[in-house]
Short mmCIF file of N, CA and C in Angstrom, two decimals:
data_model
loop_
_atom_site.label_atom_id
_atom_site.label_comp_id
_atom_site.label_asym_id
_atom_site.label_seq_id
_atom_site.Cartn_x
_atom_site.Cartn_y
_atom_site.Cartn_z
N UNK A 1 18.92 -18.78 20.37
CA UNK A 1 20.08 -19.64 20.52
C UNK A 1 21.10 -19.41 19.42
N UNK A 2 20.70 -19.37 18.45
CA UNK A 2 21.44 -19.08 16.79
C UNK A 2 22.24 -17.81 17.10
N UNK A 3 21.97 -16.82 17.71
CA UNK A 3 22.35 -15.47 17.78
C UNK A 3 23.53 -15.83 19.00
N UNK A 4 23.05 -15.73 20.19
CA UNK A 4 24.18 -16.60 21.49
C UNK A 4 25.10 -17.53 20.72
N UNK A 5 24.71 -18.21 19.94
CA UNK A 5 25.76 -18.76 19.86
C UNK A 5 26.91 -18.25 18.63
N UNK A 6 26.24 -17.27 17.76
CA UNK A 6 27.28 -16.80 17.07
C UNK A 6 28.27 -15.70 17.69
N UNK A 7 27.54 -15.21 18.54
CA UNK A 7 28.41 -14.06 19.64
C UNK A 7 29.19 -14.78 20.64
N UNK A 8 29.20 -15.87 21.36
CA UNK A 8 29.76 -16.51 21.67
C UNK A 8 31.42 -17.25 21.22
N UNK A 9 31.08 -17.28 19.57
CA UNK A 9 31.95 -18.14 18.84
C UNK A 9 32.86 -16.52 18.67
N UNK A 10 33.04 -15.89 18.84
CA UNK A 10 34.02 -14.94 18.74
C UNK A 10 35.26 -14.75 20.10
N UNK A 11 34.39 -15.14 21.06
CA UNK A 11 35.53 -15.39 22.54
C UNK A 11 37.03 -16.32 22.06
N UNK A 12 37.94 -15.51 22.03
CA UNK A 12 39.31 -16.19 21.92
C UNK A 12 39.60 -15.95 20.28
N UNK A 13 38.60 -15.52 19.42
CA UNK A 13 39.06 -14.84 18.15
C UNK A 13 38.49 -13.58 17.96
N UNK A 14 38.26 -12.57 18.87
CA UNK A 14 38.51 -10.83 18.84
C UNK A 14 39.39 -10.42 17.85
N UNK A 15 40.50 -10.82 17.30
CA UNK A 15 40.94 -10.57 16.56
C UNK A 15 40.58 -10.47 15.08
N UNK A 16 40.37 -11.93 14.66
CA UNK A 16 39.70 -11.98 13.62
C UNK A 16 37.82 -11.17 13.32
N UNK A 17 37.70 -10.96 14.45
CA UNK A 17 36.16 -10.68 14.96
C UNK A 17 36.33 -8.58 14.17
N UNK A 18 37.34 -8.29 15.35
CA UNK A 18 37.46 -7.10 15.16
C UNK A 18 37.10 -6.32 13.76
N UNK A 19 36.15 -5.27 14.01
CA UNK A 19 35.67 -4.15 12.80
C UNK A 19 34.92 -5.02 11.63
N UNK A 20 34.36 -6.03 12.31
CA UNK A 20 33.73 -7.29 11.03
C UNK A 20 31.95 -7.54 11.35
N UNK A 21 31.59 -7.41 10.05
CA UNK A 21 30.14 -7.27 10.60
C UNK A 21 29.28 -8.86 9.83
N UNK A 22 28.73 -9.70 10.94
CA UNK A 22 28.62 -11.15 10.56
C UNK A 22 27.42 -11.02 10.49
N UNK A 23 26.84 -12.09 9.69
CA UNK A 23 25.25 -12.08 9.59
C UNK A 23 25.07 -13.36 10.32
N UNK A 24 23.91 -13.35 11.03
CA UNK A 24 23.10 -14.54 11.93
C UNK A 24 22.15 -14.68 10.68
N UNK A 25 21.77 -16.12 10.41
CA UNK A 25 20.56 -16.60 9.47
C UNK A 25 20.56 -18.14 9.61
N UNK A 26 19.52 -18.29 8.67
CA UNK A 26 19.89 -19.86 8.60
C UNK A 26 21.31 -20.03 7.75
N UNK A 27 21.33 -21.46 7.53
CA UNK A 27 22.47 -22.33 6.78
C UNK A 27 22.13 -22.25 5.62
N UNK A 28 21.26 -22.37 5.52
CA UNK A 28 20.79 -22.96 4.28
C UNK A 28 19.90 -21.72 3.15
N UNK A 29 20.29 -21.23 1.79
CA UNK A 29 20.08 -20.47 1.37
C UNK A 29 18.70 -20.13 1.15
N UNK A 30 17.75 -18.83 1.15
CA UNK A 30 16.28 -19.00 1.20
C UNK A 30 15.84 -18.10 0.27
N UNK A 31 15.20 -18.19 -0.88
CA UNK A 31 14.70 -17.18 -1.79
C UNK A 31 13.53 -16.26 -1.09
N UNK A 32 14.00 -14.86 -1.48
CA UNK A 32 12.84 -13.64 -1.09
C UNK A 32 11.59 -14.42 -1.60
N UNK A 33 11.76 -14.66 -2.59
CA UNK A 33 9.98 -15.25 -2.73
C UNK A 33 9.29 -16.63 -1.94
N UNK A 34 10.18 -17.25 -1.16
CA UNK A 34 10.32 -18.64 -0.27
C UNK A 34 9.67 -17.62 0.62
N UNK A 35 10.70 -17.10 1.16
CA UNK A 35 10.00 -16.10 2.45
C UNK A 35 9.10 -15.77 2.29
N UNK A 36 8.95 -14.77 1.20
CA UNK A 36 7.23 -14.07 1.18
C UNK A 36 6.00 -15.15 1.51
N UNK A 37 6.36 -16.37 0.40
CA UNK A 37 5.45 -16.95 0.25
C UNK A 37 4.90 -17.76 1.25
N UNK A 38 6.23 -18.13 2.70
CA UNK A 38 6.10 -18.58 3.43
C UNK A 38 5.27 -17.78 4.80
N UNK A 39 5.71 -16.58 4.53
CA UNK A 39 4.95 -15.77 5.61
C UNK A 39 3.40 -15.70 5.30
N UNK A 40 3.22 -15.50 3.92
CA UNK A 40 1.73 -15.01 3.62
C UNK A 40 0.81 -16.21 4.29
N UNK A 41 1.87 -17.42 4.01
CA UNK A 41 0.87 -18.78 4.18
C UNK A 41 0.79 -18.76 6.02
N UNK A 42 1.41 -18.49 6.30
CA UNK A 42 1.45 -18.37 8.06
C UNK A 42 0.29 -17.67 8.37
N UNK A 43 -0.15 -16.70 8.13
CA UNK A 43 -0.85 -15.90 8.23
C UNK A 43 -2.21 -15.73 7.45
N UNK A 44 -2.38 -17.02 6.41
CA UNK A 44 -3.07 -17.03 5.55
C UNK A 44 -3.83 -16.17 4.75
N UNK A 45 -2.46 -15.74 4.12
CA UNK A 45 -2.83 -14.50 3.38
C UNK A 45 -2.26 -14.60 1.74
N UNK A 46 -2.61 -14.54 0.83
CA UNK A 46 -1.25 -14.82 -0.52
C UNK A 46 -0.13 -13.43 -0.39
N UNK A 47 0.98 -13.78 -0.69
CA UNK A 47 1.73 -13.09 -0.86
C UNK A 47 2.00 -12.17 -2.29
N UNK A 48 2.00 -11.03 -2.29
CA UNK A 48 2.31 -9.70 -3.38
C UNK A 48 3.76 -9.82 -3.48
N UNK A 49 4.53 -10.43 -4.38
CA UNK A 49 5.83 -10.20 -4.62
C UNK A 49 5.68 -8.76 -5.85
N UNK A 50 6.52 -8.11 -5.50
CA UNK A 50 6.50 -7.17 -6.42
C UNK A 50 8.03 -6.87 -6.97
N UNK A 51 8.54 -6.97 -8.15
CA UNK A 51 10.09 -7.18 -8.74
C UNK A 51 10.47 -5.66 -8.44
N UNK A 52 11.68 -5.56 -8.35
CA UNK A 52 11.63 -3.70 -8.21
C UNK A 52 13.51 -4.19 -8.98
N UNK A 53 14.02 -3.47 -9.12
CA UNK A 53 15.29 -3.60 -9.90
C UNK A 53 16.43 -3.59 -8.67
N UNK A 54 17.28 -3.55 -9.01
CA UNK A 54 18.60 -4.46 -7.92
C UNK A 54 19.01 -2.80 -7.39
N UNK A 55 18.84 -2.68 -6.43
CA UNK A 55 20.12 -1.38 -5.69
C UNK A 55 18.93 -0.33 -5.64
N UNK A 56 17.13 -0.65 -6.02
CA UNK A 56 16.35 0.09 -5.60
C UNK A 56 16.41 0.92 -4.21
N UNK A 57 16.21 1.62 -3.89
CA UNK A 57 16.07 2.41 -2.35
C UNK A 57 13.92 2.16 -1.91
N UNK A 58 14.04 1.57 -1.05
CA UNK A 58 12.87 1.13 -0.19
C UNK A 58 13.00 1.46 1.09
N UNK A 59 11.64 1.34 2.00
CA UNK A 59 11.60 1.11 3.25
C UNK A 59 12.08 -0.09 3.90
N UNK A 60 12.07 -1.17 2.93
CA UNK A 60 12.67 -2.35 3.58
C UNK A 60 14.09 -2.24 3.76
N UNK A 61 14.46 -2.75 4.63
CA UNK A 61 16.26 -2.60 5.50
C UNK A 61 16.74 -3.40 4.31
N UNK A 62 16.32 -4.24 3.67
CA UNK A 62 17.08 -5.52 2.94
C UNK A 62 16.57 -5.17 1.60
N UNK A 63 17.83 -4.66 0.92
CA UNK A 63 16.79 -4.51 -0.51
C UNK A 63 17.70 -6.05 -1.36
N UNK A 64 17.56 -6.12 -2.37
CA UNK A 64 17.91 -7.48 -3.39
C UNK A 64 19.29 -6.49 -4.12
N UNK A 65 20.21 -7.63 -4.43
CA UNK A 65 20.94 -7.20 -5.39
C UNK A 65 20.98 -8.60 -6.40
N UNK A 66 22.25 -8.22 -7.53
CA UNK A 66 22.01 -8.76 -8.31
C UNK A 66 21.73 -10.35 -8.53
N UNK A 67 22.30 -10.51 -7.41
CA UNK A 67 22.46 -12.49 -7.17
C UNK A 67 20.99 -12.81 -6.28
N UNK A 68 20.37 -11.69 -5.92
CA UNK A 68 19.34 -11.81 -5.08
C UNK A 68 19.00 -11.65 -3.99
N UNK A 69 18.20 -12.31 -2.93
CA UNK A 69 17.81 -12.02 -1.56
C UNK A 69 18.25 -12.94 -0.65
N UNK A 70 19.38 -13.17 0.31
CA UNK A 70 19.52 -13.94 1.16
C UNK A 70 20.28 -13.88 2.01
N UNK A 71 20.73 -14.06 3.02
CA UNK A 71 21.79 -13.90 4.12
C UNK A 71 22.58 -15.09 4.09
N UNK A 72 24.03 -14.50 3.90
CA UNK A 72 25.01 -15.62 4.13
C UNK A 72 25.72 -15.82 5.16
N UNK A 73 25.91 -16.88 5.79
CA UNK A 73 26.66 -16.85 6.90
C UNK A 73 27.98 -17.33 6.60
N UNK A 74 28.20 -18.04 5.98
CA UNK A 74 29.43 -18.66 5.34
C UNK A 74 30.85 -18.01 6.45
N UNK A 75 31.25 -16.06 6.28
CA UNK A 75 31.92 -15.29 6.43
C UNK A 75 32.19 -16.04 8.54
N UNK A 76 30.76 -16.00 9.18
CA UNK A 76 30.85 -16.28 10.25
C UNK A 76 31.80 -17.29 10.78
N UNK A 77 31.13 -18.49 9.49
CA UNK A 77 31.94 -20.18 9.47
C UNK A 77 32.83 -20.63 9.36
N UNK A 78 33.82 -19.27 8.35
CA UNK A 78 35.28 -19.22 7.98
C UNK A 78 35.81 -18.68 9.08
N UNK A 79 35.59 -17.75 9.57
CA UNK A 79 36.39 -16.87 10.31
C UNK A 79 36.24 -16.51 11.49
N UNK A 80 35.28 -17.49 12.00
CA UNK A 80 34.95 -17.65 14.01
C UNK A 80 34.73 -18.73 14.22
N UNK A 81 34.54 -20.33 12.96
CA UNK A 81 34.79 -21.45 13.47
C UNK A 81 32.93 -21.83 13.51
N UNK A 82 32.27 -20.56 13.95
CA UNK A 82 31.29 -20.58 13.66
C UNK A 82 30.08 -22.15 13.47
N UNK A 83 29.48 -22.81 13.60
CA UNK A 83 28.80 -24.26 13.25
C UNK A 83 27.40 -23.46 12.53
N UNK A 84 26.92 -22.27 12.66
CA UNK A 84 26.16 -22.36 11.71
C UNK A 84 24.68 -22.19 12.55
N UNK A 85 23.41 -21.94 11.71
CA UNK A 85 22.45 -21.83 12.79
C UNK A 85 21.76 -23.16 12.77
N UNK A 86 21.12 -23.45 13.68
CA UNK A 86 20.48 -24.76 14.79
C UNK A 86 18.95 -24.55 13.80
N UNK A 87 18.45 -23.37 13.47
CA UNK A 87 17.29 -22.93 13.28
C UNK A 87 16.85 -22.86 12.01
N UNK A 88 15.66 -22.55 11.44
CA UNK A 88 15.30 -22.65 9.59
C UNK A 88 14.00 -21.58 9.71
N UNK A 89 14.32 -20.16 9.05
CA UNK A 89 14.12 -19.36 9.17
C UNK A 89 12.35 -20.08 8.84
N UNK A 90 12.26 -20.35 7.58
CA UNK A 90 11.55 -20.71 7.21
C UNK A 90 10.37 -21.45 8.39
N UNK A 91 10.92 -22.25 9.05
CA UNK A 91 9.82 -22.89 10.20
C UNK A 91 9.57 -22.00 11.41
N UNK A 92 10.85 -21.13 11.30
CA UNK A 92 10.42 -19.65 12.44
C UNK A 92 9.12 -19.02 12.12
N UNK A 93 9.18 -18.80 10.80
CA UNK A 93 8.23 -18.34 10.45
C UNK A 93 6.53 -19.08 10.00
N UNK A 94 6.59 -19.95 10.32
CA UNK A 94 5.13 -20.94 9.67
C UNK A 94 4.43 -20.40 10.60
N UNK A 95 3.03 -21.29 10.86
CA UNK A 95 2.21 -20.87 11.36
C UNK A 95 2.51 -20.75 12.85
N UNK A 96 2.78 -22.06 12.87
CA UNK A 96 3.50 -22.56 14.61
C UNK A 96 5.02 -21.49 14.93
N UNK A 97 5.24 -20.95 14.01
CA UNK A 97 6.80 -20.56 14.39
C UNK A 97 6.51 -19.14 15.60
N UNK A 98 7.65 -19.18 16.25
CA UNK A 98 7.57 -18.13 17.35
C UNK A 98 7.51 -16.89 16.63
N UNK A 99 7.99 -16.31 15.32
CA UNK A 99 8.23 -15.26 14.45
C UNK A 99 6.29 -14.52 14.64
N UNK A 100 6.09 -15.89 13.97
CA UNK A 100 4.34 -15.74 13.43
C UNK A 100 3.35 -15.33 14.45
N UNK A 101 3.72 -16.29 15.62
CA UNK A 101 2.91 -15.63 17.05
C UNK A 101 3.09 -15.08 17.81
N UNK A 102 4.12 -14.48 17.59
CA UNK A 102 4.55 -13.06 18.02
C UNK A 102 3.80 -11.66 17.30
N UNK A 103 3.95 -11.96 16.04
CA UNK A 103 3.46 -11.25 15.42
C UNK A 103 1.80 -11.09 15.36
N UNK A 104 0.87 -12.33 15.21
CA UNK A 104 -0.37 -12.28 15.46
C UNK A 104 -0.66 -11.56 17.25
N UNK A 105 0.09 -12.09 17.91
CA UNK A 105 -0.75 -11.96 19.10
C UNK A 105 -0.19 -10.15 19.37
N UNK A 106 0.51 -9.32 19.28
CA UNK A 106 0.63 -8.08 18.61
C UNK A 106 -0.57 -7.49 17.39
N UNK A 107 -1.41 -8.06 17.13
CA UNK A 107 -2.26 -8.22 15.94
C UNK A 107 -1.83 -7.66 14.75
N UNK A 108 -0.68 -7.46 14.25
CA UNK A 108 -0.15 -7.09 12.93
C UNK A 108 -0.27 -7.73 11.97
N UNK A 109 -1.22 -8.84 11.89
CA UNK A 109 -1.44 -9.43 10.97
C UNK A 109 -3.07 -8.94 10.08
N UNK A 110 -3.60 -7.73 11.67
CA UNK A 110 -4.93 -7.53 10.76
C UNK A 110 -4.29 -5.81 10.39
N UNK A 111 -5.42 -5.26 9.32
CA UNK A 111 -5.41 -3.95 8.51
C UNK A 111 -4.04 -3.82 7.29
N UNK A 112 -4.18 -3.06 6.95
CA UNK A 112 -3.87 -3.08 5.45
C UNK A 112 -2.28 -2.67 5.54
N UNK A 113 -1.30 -3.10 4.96
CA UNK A 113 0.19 -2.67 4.44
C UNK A 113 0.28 -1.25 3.72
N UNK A 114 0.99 -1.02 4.50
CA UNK A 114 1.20 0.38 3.86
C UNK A 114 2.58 0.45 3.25
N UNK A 115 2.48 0.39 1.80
CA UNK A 115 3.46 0.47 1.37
C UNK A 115 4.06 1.91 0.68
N UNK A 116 3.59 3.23 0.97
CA UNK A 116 3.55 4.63 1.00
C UNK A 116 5.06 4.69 0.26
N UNK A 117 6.20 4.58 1.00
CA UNK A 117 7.56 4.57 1.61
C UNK A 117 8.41 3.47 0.64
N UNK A 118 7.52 2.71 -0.47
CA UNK A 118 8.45 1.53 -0.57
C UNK A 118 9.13 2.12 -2.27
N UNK A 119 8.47 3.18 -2.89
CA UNK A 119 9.44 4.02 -4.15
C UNK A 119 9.18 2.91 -5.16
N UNK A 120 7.98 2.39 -4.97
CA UNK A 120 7.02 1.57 -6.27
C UNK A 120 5.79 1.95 -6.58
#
């Protein structure tokens, strides 16, 4: 719904839309280590935060810079009117969240992380 409705909120501002790349997330700001810690617990597992320095190159799509780890939507809110997401990444992801049982029932929650690829 969060996603529909941010693609949505661009009908009748194409203009402002045009060559602009918006992030879908929650509202509300979420620390990389919130996440980690929130996924591991979904899955009941502890979470390995591991610090790596700002502008590192990893396998992860999202690396940290200096202010940290988070997606802002703000850009969406200014400039498509945007309301923001309905959703909290955070409860996507708990145990109950659709994120989590998606992911278990795929069984990616059993055998080991391979972190080969991550340049730590």
């Amino acid at each position: 719904e969060d996603v529909a409705s941010l693609l949505s909120s661009v009908v009748g501002k194409e203009d402002a839309a045009g060559g602009e790349v918006f992030n879908c997330g929650t509202s509300s700001n979420v620390t990389y280590k919130e996440l980690c810690d929130a996924a591991g617990k979904a899955v009941g597992k502890d979470a390995e935060i591991v610090a790596i320095p700002a502008g590192t190159k990893t396998s992860f799509p999202f690396r940290p810079n200096q202010e940290g780890f988070y997606v802002n939507v703000n850009k969406a809110k200014e400039k498509l009117s945007w309301e923001g997401a309905k959703y909290n990444v955070l409860d996507d992801i708990s145990a109950e969240g659709f994120y989590t049982k998606d992911f278990v029932s795929l069984g990616l929650d059993k055998g080991d992380i391979d972190t080969s690829k991550d340049g730590i």
